[in-house]
């Protein structure tokens, strides 16, 4: 797999000659589905990807990535990493280039609790929607379809599927990957629509989100606090800020704990008055952060803390459809790229020569990826508790909070992705051999 080449006439990516006759449908055109599609196509495995939205909007959050995610991007496809690098923003100050986040005491004027270091990379951030649009541009024409909202899926006698769309059309596929986000229809179909695991769980918090021009952020917060990534921790609340779009914008997330969510919708219009009330007991820096939210809306935070399986037959979940997380470890989206890397590596393996071998690959994917991703979901929720000063073992003790923050991220960042891929392949071979022996005994 080399770098992407372009057709001189169309400027469309040149598609490698198909190496495997696998009819794959990816449901959902977010970062998980797009990265999987790009990786498979560049490995000579044809894919069609179906997105439910009818058009792009520029609404969306800033996303944080650290070294495990960036490494996964590059291993899936150098083109993905190149697109990311062209858009991403790191820390604004050279002295903070290896810093993940500065964690500060939000009850004061932002006194430093600890600077968490991610050696060699620090962290990089992008605008979710704009990055996704960049990835769509890496796909061959005719591969990405918008306005395709899944309503049902039929299992066919040969193990393949018929996908039924809200527009009345249908699509047949031998293999289906559900990457349709936290409200995933694919998850409901795979786990059963009445299963408690099929629906996301309220994480007992909501967030106000926004983006402001960097010039304004500097005027309000000052150079250091605006141009570098910060988490201000308060009692039952926190704010996270980080630069995006090459430092031209500041992404803001202001979270507040709440026991229940009484609204039918996940996003509810709010007001500056309500935001000020929610953060009234916070210190000066947090007050300045929330003052920049001109048109605030409340976003309920949900996640998927448990899942008994990520696959069934030749149907599997990836990204947020499998393991949606709260944002408190900056790790949720990075796991989508790890998912895609493992799946690309399994499906391109010489063992997988037809659809008959795909289930072995998906069982191995589930065995390797599910424990790691669900641990990240649950430790992210835990870190939210810690950073809102109500952690079970840390409470309001800043020394204990610092000790937790200094050590809690490295198992995520320092993952050996080559080893993870090899473990997945070894598991696939083991499953295949076991299946072969069982077949011989019958």
Tab-separated table of C-alpha atoms in Angstrom:
chain	number	residue	atom	x	y	z
A	1	UNK	CA	0.000	0.000	0.000
A	2	UNK	CA	1.598	3.242	-1.127
A	3	UNK	CA	0.638	6.856	-1.010
A	4	UNK	CA	-2.509	7.862	-2.805
A	5	UNK	CA	-2.120	8.640	-6.489
A	6	UNK	CA	-4.468	10.859	-8.475
A	7	UNK	CA	-5.927	10.435	-11.916
A	8	UNK	CA	-4.645	13.446	-13.941
A	9	UNK	CA	-7.992	13.904	-15.695
A	10	UNK	CA	-10.322	13.735	-12.715
A	11	UNK	CA	-8.100	14.349	-9.680
A	12	UNK	CA	-9.909	11.307	-8.289
A	13	UNK	CA	-7.892	8.840	-6.204
A	14	UNK	CA	-6.622	5.925	-8.283
A	15	UNK	CA	-8.286	2.759	-6.968
A	16	UNK	CA	-6.016	-0.267	-6.557
A	17	UNK	CA	-7.120	-3.326	-8.463
A	18	UNK	CA	-9.406	-5.390	-6.186
A	19	UNK	CA	-7.505	-8.232	-4.549
A	20	UNK	CA	-10.469	-9.813	-2.781
A	21	UNK	CA	-14.066	-10.270	-3.844
A	22	UNK	CA	-15.671	-9.074	-0.618
A	23	UNK	CA	-18.866	-7.029	-0.941
A	24	UNK	CA	-18.600	-4.700	2.067
A	25	UNK	CA	-21.074	-2.042	3.203
A	26	UNK	CA	-20.166	0.494	5.887
A	27	UNK	CA	-23.157	2.170	7.532
A	28	UNK	CA	-22.190	5.611	8.809
A	29	UNK	CA	-19.795	8.161	7.353
A	30	UNK	CA	-18.046	9.405	10.483
A	31	UNK	CA	-14.334	9.078	11.184
A	32	UNK	CA	-14.549	5.368	12.048
A	33	UNK	CA	-16.321	4.406	8.844
A	34	UNK	CA	-14.239	6.704	6.656
A	35	UNK	CA	-10.896	5.497	8.005
A	36	UNK	CA	-11.954	1.860	7.604
A	37	UNK	CA	-13.150	2.512	4.054
A	38	UNK	CA	-9.941	4.286	3.035
A	39	UNK	CA	-7.760	1.599	4.572
A	40	UNK	CA	-9.637	-1.267	2.919
A	41	UNK	CA	-9.839	0.355	-0.512
A	42	UNK	CA	-6.122	1.126	-0.473
A	43	UNK	CA	-5.522	-2.552	0.330
A	44	UNK	CA	-7.512	-3.632	-2.708
A	45	UNK	CA	-10.705	-4.484	-0.827
A	46	UNK	CA	-13.737	-2.697	-2.355
A	47	UNK	CA	-16.142	-0.892	-0.035
A	48	UNK	CA	-19.285	1.225	-0.249
A	49	UNK	CA	-20.049	3.655	2.574
A	50	UNK	CA	-23.530	4.981	3.397
A	51	UNK	CA	-24.131	8.129	5.474
A	52	UNK	CA	-27.548	9.001	6.873
A	53	UNK	CA	-27.167	12.797	6.696
A	54	UNK	CA	-28.309	14.455	3.510
A	55	UNK	CA	-25.723	17.248	3.623
A	56	UNK	CA	-22.675	18.416	5.537
A	57	UNK	CA	-22.868	21.058	8.229
A	58	UNK	CA	-19.947	22.821	9.860
A	59	UNK	CA	-21.382	22.174	13.314
A	60	UNK	CA	-19.233	19.859	15.347
A	61	UNK	CA	-16.822	19.533	18.220
A	62	UNK	CA	-13.072	19.881	18.364
A	63	UNK	CA	-11.444	16.460	18.777
A	64	UNK	CA	-8.233	15.703	20.668
A	65	UNK	CA	-5.765	13.066	19.467
A	66	UNK	CA	-2.620	11.725	21.086
A	67	UNK	CA	0.160	9.449	19.854
A	68	UNK	CA	-1.703	6.118	19.759
A	69	UNK	CA	-4.407	7.642	17.547
A	70	UNK	CA	-1.944	9.419	15.278
A	71	UNK	CA	0.105	6.233	14.919
A	72	UNK	CA	-3.038	4.293	14.007
A	73	UNK	CA	-3.940	6.866	11.338
A	74	UNK	CA	-0.531	6.572	9.693
A	75	UNK	CA	-0.624	2.774	9.763
A	76	UNK	CA	-4.101	2.653	8.180
A	77	UNK	CA	-3.018	5.056	5.436
A	78	UNK	CA	-0.356	7.769	5.182
A	79	UNK	CA	-3.027	9.806	3.374
A	80	UNK	CA	-5.211	9.904	6.483
A	81	UNK	CA	-2.346	11.142	8.610
A	82	UNK	CA	-1.381	13.700	5.958
A	83	UNK	CA	-4.954	15.068	5.911
A	84	UNK	CA	-4.914	15.208	9.706
A	85	UNK	CA	-1.542	16.969	9.867
A	86	UNK	CA	-2.651	19.627	7.383
A	87	UNK	CA	-5.570	20.588	9.635
A	88	UNK	CA	-4.464	19.802	13.191
A	89	UNK	CA	-3.389	22.222	15.901
A	90	UNK	CA	-1.073	21.483	18.800
A	91	UNK	CA	-0.115	23.545	21.799
A	92	UNK	CA	0.499	27.165	20.917
A	93	UNK	CA	3.671	27.561	22.970
A	94	UNK	CA	6.850	25.691	22.034
A	95	UNK	CA	7.536	25.051	25.717
A	96	UNK	CA	4.313	23.036	25.918
A	97	UNK	CA	4.698	20.918	22.739
A	98	UNK	CA	4.914	17.662	24.714
A	99	UNK	CA	2.032	18.566	27.062
A	100	UNK	CA	-1.285	16.765	26.778
A	101	UNK	CA	-3.199	19.117	29.069
A	102	UNK	CA	-2.558	21.560	31.872
A	103	UNK	CA	-4.998	20.722	34.670
A	104	UNK	CA	-5.836	23.780	36.759
A	105	UNK	CA	-7.765	24.597	39.903
A	106	UNK	CA	-10.997	26.125	38.663
A	107	UNK	CA	-11.903	27.487	42.103
A	108	UNK	CA	-8.946	29.871	41.920
A	109	UNK	CA	-7.456	32.026	39.173
A	110	UNK	CA	-6.352	28.846	37.403
A	111	UNK	CA	-3.541	27.697	39.687
A	112	UNK	CA	-1.699	24.766	38.074
A	113	UNK	CA	-2.412	21.314	39.515
A	114	UNK	CA	-0.319	19.341	37.021
A	115	UNK	CA	0.894	19.323	33.438
A	116	UNK	CA	0.320	15.867	31.966
A	117	UNK	CA	3.095	15.055	29.505
A	118	UNK	CA	2.725	12.844	26.434
A	119	UNK	CA	6.345	12.610	25.316
A	120	UNK	CA	7.222	13.315	21.666
A	121	UNK	CA	3.702	14.227	20.541
A	122	UNK	CA	1.775	16.182	23.154
A	123	UNK	CA	-1.713	16.405	21.695
A	124	UNK	CA	-3.205	17.606	18.431
A	125	UNK	CA	-6.770	18.755	17.797
A	126	UNK	CA	-9.027	19.047	14.750
A	127	UNK	CA	-12.551	20.152	13.885
A	128	UNK	CA	-14.507	16.897	13.570
A	129	UNK	CA	-16.679	17.773	10.566
A	130	UNK	CA	-13.958	19.466	8.549
A	131	UNK	CA	-11.603	16.515	9.077
A	132	UNK	CA	-14.344	14.107	8.005
A	133	UNK	CA	-14.858	16.092	4.798
A	134	UNK	CA	-11.121	15.885	4.139
A	135	UNK	CA	-11.288	12.096	4.450
A	136	UNK	CA	-14.238	11.839	2.054
A	137	UNK	CA	-12.028	13.519	-0.533
A	138	UNK	CA	-9.653	10.544	-0.285
A	139	UNK	CA	-12.373	8.130	-1.442
A	140	UNK	CA	-12.958	7.212	-5.087
A	141	UNK	CA	-16.028	8.764	-6.672
A	142	UNK	CA	-19.133	6.636	-6.296
A	143	UNK	CA	-17.972	5.168	-2.983
A	144	UNK	CA	-19.591	7.590	-0.501
A	145	UNK	CA	-23.401	7.917	-0.468
A	146	UNK	CA	-25.319	10.514	1.577
A	147	UNK	CA	-28.991	10.455	2.543
A	148	UNK	CA	-28.887	6.726	3.338
A	149	UNK	CA	-30.484	6.234	6.754
A	150	UNK	CA	-30.740	2.588	7.753
A	151	UNK	CA	-34.163	1.412	8.922
A	152	UNK	CA	-33.865	-2.388	8.792
A	153	UNK	CA	-31.571	-5.212	7.787
A	154	UNK	CA	-32.589	-8.649	6.531
A	155	UNK	CA	-30.451	-11.745	7.069
A	156	UNK	CA	-30.253	-13.818	3.899
A	157	UNK	CA	-29.938	-17.611	3.770
A	158	UNK	CA	-26.335	-17.473	2.496
A	159	UNK	CA	-25.176	-15.341	5.451
A	160	UNK	CA	-25.281	-12.038	3.568
A	161	UNK	CA	-27.537	-9.064	4.265
A	162	UNK	CA	-30.044	-6.748	2.663
A	163	UNK	CA	-29.866	-3.207	4.027
A	164	UNK	CA	-33.090	-1.234	3.849
A	165	UNK	CA	-32.926	2.560	3.697
A	166	UNK	CA	-35.418	5.232	4.681
A	167	UNK	CA	-35.664	6.347	1.038
A	168	UNK	CA	-37.239	2.984	0.150
A	169	UNK	CA	-34.177	1.588	-1.595
A	170	UNK	CA	-32.129	-1.421	-0.510
A	171	UNK	CA	-28.550	-2.663	-0.801
A	172	UNK	CA	-27.144	-6.195	-0.613
A	173	UNK	CA	-23.833	-6.831	1.157
A	174	UNK	CA	-21.790	-9.847	2.202
A	175	UNK	CA	-20.255	-7.980	5.155
A	176	UNK	CA	-21.638	-5.008	7.113
A	177	UNK	CA	-19.825	-2.636	9.461
A	178	UNK	CA	-21.973	-0.396	11.642
A	179	UNK	CA	-20.233	2.915	12.253
A	180	UNK	CA	-23.377	4.997	12.664
A	181	UNK	CA	-22.487	6.727	15.907
A	182	UNK	CA	-23.722	6.669	19.474
A	183	UNK	CA	-27.413	6.451	18.467
A	184	UNK	CA	-26.555	3.508	16.238
A	185	UNK	CA	-29.348	1.661	14.463
A	186	UNK	CA	-26.796	-1.042	13.682
A	187	UNK	CA	-26.164	-1.565	17.393
A	188	UNK	CA	-29.889	-2.064	17.974
A	189	UNK	CA	-30.094	-4.558	15.126
A	190	UNK	CA	-27.033	-6.499	16.283
A	191	UNK	CA	-27.821	-6.650	20.001
A	192	UNK	CA	-31.617	-6.652	19.752
A	193	UNK	CA	-33.729	-3.512	19.956
A	194	UNK	CA	-35.052	-4.502	23.407
A	195	UNK	CA	-31.604	-5.208	24.849
A	196	UNK	CA	-30.499	-2.804	27.598
A	197	UNK	CA	-27.085	-2.733	25.900
A	198	UNK	CA	-28.572	-1.464	22.639
A	199	UNK	CA	-29.173	2.083	23.876
A	200	UNK	CA	-26.631	4.609	25.225
A	201	UNK	CA	-26.524	5.371	28.937
A	202	UNK	CA	-26.747	8.876	30.382
A	203	UNK	CA	-23.370	9.741	31.924
A	204	UNK	CA	-24.913	12.051	34.544
A	205	UNK	CA	-23.515	15.207	33.006
A	206	UNK	CA	-24.149	17.674	30.232
A	207	UNK	CA	-21.925	20.087	28.356
A	208	UNK	CA	-22.051	23.503	26.785
A	209	UNK	CA	-19.925	23.510	23.628
A	210	UNK	CA	-18.646	26.279	21.451
A	211	UNK	CA	-15.872	27.652	19.267
A	212	UNK	CA	-14.597	31.204	19.314
A	213	UNK	CA	-12.029	33.100	17.226
A	214	UNK	CA	-8.584	32.904	18.810
A	215	UNK	CA	-8.209	36.684	18.848
A	216	UNK	CA	-11.247	36.939	21.100
A	217	UNK	CA	-10.067	34.070	23.298
A	218	UNK	CA	-6.677	35.746	23.791
A	219	UNK	CA	-8.381	39.026	24.697
A	220	UNK	CA	-10.529	37.274	27.328
A	221	UNK	CA	-8.171	34.598	28.693
A	222	UNK	CA	-4.697	35.874	27.922
A	223	UNK	CA	-2.044	34.274	25.701
A	224	UNK	CA	-1.128	31.228	27.792
A	225	UNK	CA	-4.656	30.112	28.643
A	226	UNK	CA	-6.020	30.678	25.136
A	227	UNK	CA	-3.241	29.229	22.967
A	228	UNK	CA	-2.655	26.042	24.961
A	229	UNK	CA	-4.864	23.180	26.096
A	230	UNK	CA	-6.377	23.528	29.555
A	231	UNK	CA	-8.767	21.701	31.858
A	232	UNK	CA	-10.117	23.763	34.759
A	233	UNK	CA	-11.603	21.545	37.431
A	234	UNK	CA	-14.404	22.742	39.680
A	235	UNK	CA	-16.917	21.344	42.128
A	236	UNK	CA	-19.315	19.322	39.976
A	237	UNK	CA	-18.067	21.007	36.809
A	238	UNK	CA	-15.096	21.489	34.507
A	239	UNK	CA	-14.074	23.395	31.400
A	240	UNK	CA	-11.810	22.084	28.642
A	241	UNK	CA	-10.301	24.410	26.048
A	242	UNK	CA	-7.895	23.682	23.191
A	243	UNK	CA	-6.874	25.361	19.909
A	244	UNK	CA	-8.122	23.966	16.581
A	245	UNK	CA	-7.870	24.905	12.894
A	246	UNK	CA	-4.175	25.809	13.077
A	247	UNK	CA	-4.774	27.895	16.160
A	248	UNK	CA	-7.376	30.179	14.600
A	249	UNK	CA	-10.207	28.907	16.820
A	250	UNK	CA	-10.537	27.887	20.455
A	251	UNK	CA	-12.768	24.880	21.166
A	252	UNK	CA	-14.663	25.116	24.461
A	253	UNK	CA	-16.435	22.375	26.391
A	254	UNK	CA	-17.974	23.245	29.769
A	255	UNK	CA	-19.353	20.199	31.614
A	256	UNK	CA	-21.716	20.136	34.558
A	257	UNK	CA	-22.878	17.158	36.613
A	258	UNK	CA	-26.585	16.382	36.798
A	259	UNK	CA	-28.281	13.226	38.062
A	260	UNK	CA	-30.988	12.891	35.413
A	261	UNK	CA	-31.745	14.223	31.951
A	262	UNK	CA	-35.408	15.220	31.762
A	263	UNK	CA	-35.515	16.361	28.133
A	264	UNK	CA	-36.583	14.266	25.164
A	265	UNK	CA	-33.854	15.753	22.976
A	266	UNK	CA	-30.139	15.417	23.645
A	267	UNK	CA	-29.424	19.027	22.638
A	268	UNK	CA	-31.514	21.769	24.249
A	269	UNK	CA	-31.223	25.538	23.655
A	270	UNK	CA	-30.025	27.477	26.674
A	271	UNK	CA	-28.991	31.031	27.586
A	272	UNK	CA	-26.014	32.928	28.906
A	273	UNK	CA	-27.954	33.487	32.120
A	274	UNK	CA	-28.356	29.714	32.605
A	275	UNK	CA	-24.662	29.098	31.903
A	276	UNK	CA	-23.620	31.736	34.443
A	277	UNK	CA	-25.933	30.172	37.011
A	278	UNK	CA	-24.520	26.677	36.394
A	279	UNK	CA	-20.943	27.933	36.915
A	280	UNK	CA	-21.672	30.645	39.489
A	281	UNK	CA	-19.449	29.136	42.192
A	282	UNK	CA	-16.419	28.738	39.951
A	283	UNK	CA	-13.283	30.843	39.950
A	284	UNK	CA	-12.347	33.747	37.656
A	285	UNK	CA	-10.794	31.731	34.812
A	286	UNK	CA	-13.779	29.418	34.454
A	287	UNK	CA	-16.061	32.448	34.537
A	288	UNK	CA	-14.081	33.953	31.666
A	289	UNK	CA	-14.291	30.727	29.664
A	290	UNK	CA	-18.067	30.432	29.922
A	291	UNK	CA	-18.517	34.158	29.208
A	292	UNK	CA	-17.534	33.479	25.562
A	293	UNK	CA	-20.523	31.202	24.917
A	294	UNK	CA	-22.817	33.545	23.019
A	295	UNK	CA	-25.473	31.038	21.868
A	296	UNK	CA	-25.183	28.190	24.356
A	297	UNK	CA	-26.957	24.865	24.095
A	298	UNK	CA	-26.993	22.027	26.604
A	299	UNK	CA	-25.626	18.747	25.202
A	300	UNK	CA	-26.461	15.650	27.223
A	301	UNK	CA	-23.491	13.289	27.497
A	302	UNK	CA	-24.135	9.605	26.923
A	303	UNK	CA	-21.854	6.610	26.463
A	304	UNK	CA	-21.837	2.849	25.858
A	305	UNK	CA	-20.220	1.402	29.008
A	306	UNK	CA	-21.045	-2.233	28.262
A	307	UNK	CA	-21.506	-4.505	25.272
A	308	UNK	CA	-21.598	-8.310	25.223
A	309	UNK	CA	-20.314	-8.501	21.645
A	310	UNK	CA	-19.179	-6.237	18.818
A	311	UNK	CA	-20.114	-8.749	16.092
A	312	UNK	CA	-22.573	-11.374	14.952
A	313	UNK	CA	-21.993	-13.394	11.813
A	314	UNK	CA	-20.450	-11.056	9.242
A	315	UNK	CA	-21.879	-7.933	10.907
A	316	UNK	CA	-19.739	-5.831	13.280
A	317	UNK	CA	-19.788	-2.510	15.134
A	318	UNK	CA	-16.937	0.004	15.113
A	319	UNK	CA	-16.281	3.444	16.577
A	320	UNK	CA	-18.979	5.134	18.648
A	321	UNK	CA	-21.552	2.532	17.601
A	322	UNK	CA	-19.495	0.030	19.579
A	323	UNK	CA	-17.896	2.062	22.373
A	324	UNK	CA	-19.015	5.702	22.539
A	325	UNK	CA	-17.238	7.509	25.350
A	326	UNK	CA	-17.388	10.741	27.306
A	327	UNK	CA	-14.592	13.196	26.374
A	328	UNK	CA	-12.624	13.148	29.625
A	329	UNK	CA	-9.583	11.190	28.446
A	330	UNK	CA	-9.429	12.554	24.901
A	331	UNK	CA	-9.336	8.921	23.776
A	332	UNK	CA	-12.731	7.968	22.362
A	333	UNK	CA	-12.217	8.996	18.756
A	334	UNK	CA	-8.699	7.611	18.712
A	335	UNK	CA	-10.177	4.180	19.376
A	336	UNK	CA	-12.092	4.418	16.090
A	337	UNK	CA	-8.765	4.557	14.258
A	338	UNK	CA	-7.444	1.613	16.260
A	339	UNK	CA	-10.596	-0.326	15.304
A	340	UNK	CA	-10.018	0.456	11.639
A	341	UNK	CA	-6.347	-0.520	11.796
A	342	UNK	CA	-7.085	-3.928	13.317
A	343	UNK	CA	-9.900	-4.656	10.865
A	344	UNK	CA	-7.850	-3.590	7.839
A	345	UNK	CA	-4.992	-5.793	8.992
A	346	UNK	CA	-7.248	-8.793	9.537
A	347	UNK	CA	-9.202	-8.509	6.300
A	348	UNK	CA	-6.104	-8.037	4.142
A	349	UNK	CA	-4.461	-11.114	5.699
A	350	UNK	CA	-3.892	-13.999	3.299
A	351	UNK	CA	-6.020	-16.216	5.555
A	352	UNK	CA	-9.119	-14.229	4.550
A	353	UNK	CA	-9.726	-15.210	0.945
A	354	UNK	CA	-13.533	-15.276	0.885
A	355	UNK	CA	-16.576	-14.431	2.976
A	356	UNK	CA	-16.291	-17.875	4.600
A	357	UNK	CA	-13.261	-16.608	6.561
A	358	UNK	CA	-14.647	-13.217	7.566
A	359	UNK	CA	-16.391	-14.423	10.702
A	360	UNK	CA	-13.045	-15.665	12.071
A	361	UNK	CA	-11.639	-12.163	11.533
A	362	UNK	CA	-14.583	-10.470	13.238
A	363	UNK	CA	-14.465	-12.825	16.204
A	364	UNK	CA	-10.779	-11.993	16.617
A	365	UNK	CA	-11.528	-8.267	16.298
A	366	UNK	CA	-14.121	-8.579	19.058
A	367	UNK	CA	-11.783	-10.536	21.329
A	368	UNK	CA	-8.948	-8.001	21.032
A	369	UNK	CA	-10.763	-4.683	20.710
A	370	UNK	CA	-13.746	-4.984	23.041
A	371	UNK	CA	-11.872	-5.213	26.384
A	372	UNK	CA	-9.603	-2.246	25.609
A	373	UNK	CA	-12.312	0.038	24.258
A	374	UNK	CA	-14.812	-0.631	27.049
A	375	UNK	CA	-12.099	-0.008	29.639
A	376	UNK	CA	-11.521	3.368	27.993
A	377	UNK	CA	-15.257	4.160	28.124
A	378	UNK	CA	-15.457	3.406	31.818
A	379	UNK	CA	-12.191	5.081	32.831
A	380	UNK	CA	-13.218	8.186	30.882
A	381	UNK	CA	-16.406	8.442	32.911
A	382	UNK	CA	-14.294	7.884	36.028
A	383	UNK	CA	-11.909	10.686	35.041
A	384	UNK	CA	-14.858	13.014	34.598
A	385	UNK	CA	-15.789	12.306	38.204
A	386	UNK	CA	-12.211	12.957	39.320
A	387	UNK	CA	-12.024	16.260	37.437
A	388	UNK	CA	-15.328	17.390	38.927
A	389	UNK	CA	-13.828	16.751	42.366
A	390	UNK	CA	-16.117	13.903	43.258
A	391	UNK	CA	-14.004	10.863	42.395
A	392	UNK	CA	-14.528	7.858	44.650
A	393	UNK	CA	-10.874	7.735	45.745
A	394	UNK	CA	-9.849	11.349	45.187
A	395	UNK	CA	-12.744	13.547	46.262
A	396	UNK	CA	-11.700	17.208	46.597
A	397	UNK	CA	-8.091	16.376	47.506
A	398	UNK	CA	-5.911	18.097	44.880
A	399	UNK	CA	-2.851	15.992	45.754
A	400	UNK	CA	-4.817	12.800	45.104
A	401	UNK	CA	-6.303	14.273	41.921
A	402	UNK	CA	-2.796	15.172	40.700
A	403	UNK	CA	-1.491	11.676	41.461
A	404	UNK	CA	-4.350	10.130	39.490
A	405	UNK	CA	-3.948	12.453	36.496
A	406	UNK	CA	-0.182	11.942	36.311
A	407	UNK	CA	-0.495	8.186	35.801
A	408	UNK	CA	-3.899	7.396	34.306
A	409	UNK	CA	-3.350	8.039	30.572
A	410	UNK	CA	-0.163	6.204	29.668
A	411	UNK	CA	-1.697	2.753	29.226
A	412	UNK	CA	-3.825	4.294	26.467
A	413	UNK	CA	-1.067	6.277	24.756
A	414	UNK	CA	1.745	3.704	24.985
A	415	UNK	CA	-0.162	0.844	23.354
A	416	UNK	CA	2.001	-1.153	20.928
A	417	UNK	CA	-0.284	-1.176	17.895
A	418	UNK	CA	1.886	-3.589	15.916
A	419	UNK	CA	1.625	-6.031	18.801
A	420	UNK	CA	-2.132	-5.491	19.010
A	421	UNK	CA	-2.472	-6.325	15.301
A	422	UNK	CA	-0.327	-9.439	15.723
A	423	UNK	CA	-2.440	-10.542	18.691
A	424	UNK	CA	-5.576	-10.122	16.576
A	425	UNK	CA	-4.082	-12.161	13.737
A	426	UNK	CA	-2.929	-14.891	16.123
A	427	UNK	CA	-6.426	-15.011	17.582
A	428	UNK	CA	-7.920	-15.287	14.091
A	429	UNK	CA	-5.618	-18.202	13.228
A	430	UNK	CA	-6.525	-19.886	16.519
A	431	UNK	CA	-10.243	-19.477	15.863
A	432	UNK	CA	-9.885	-20.757	12.317
A	433	UNK	CA	-7.911	-23.796	13.409
A	434	UNK	CA	-10.442	-24.591	16.125
A	435	UNK	CA	-13.278	-24.274	13.631
A	436	UNK	CA	-11.442	-26.540	11.196
A	437	UNK	CA	-10.925	-29.239	13.848
A	438	UNK	CA	-14.555	-29.107	14.897
A	439	UNK	CA	-15.602	-29.499	11.282
A	440	UNK	CA	-13.321	-32.516	10.830
A	441	UNK	CA	-14.792	-34.201	13.916
A	442	UNK	CA	-18.354	-33.890	12.706
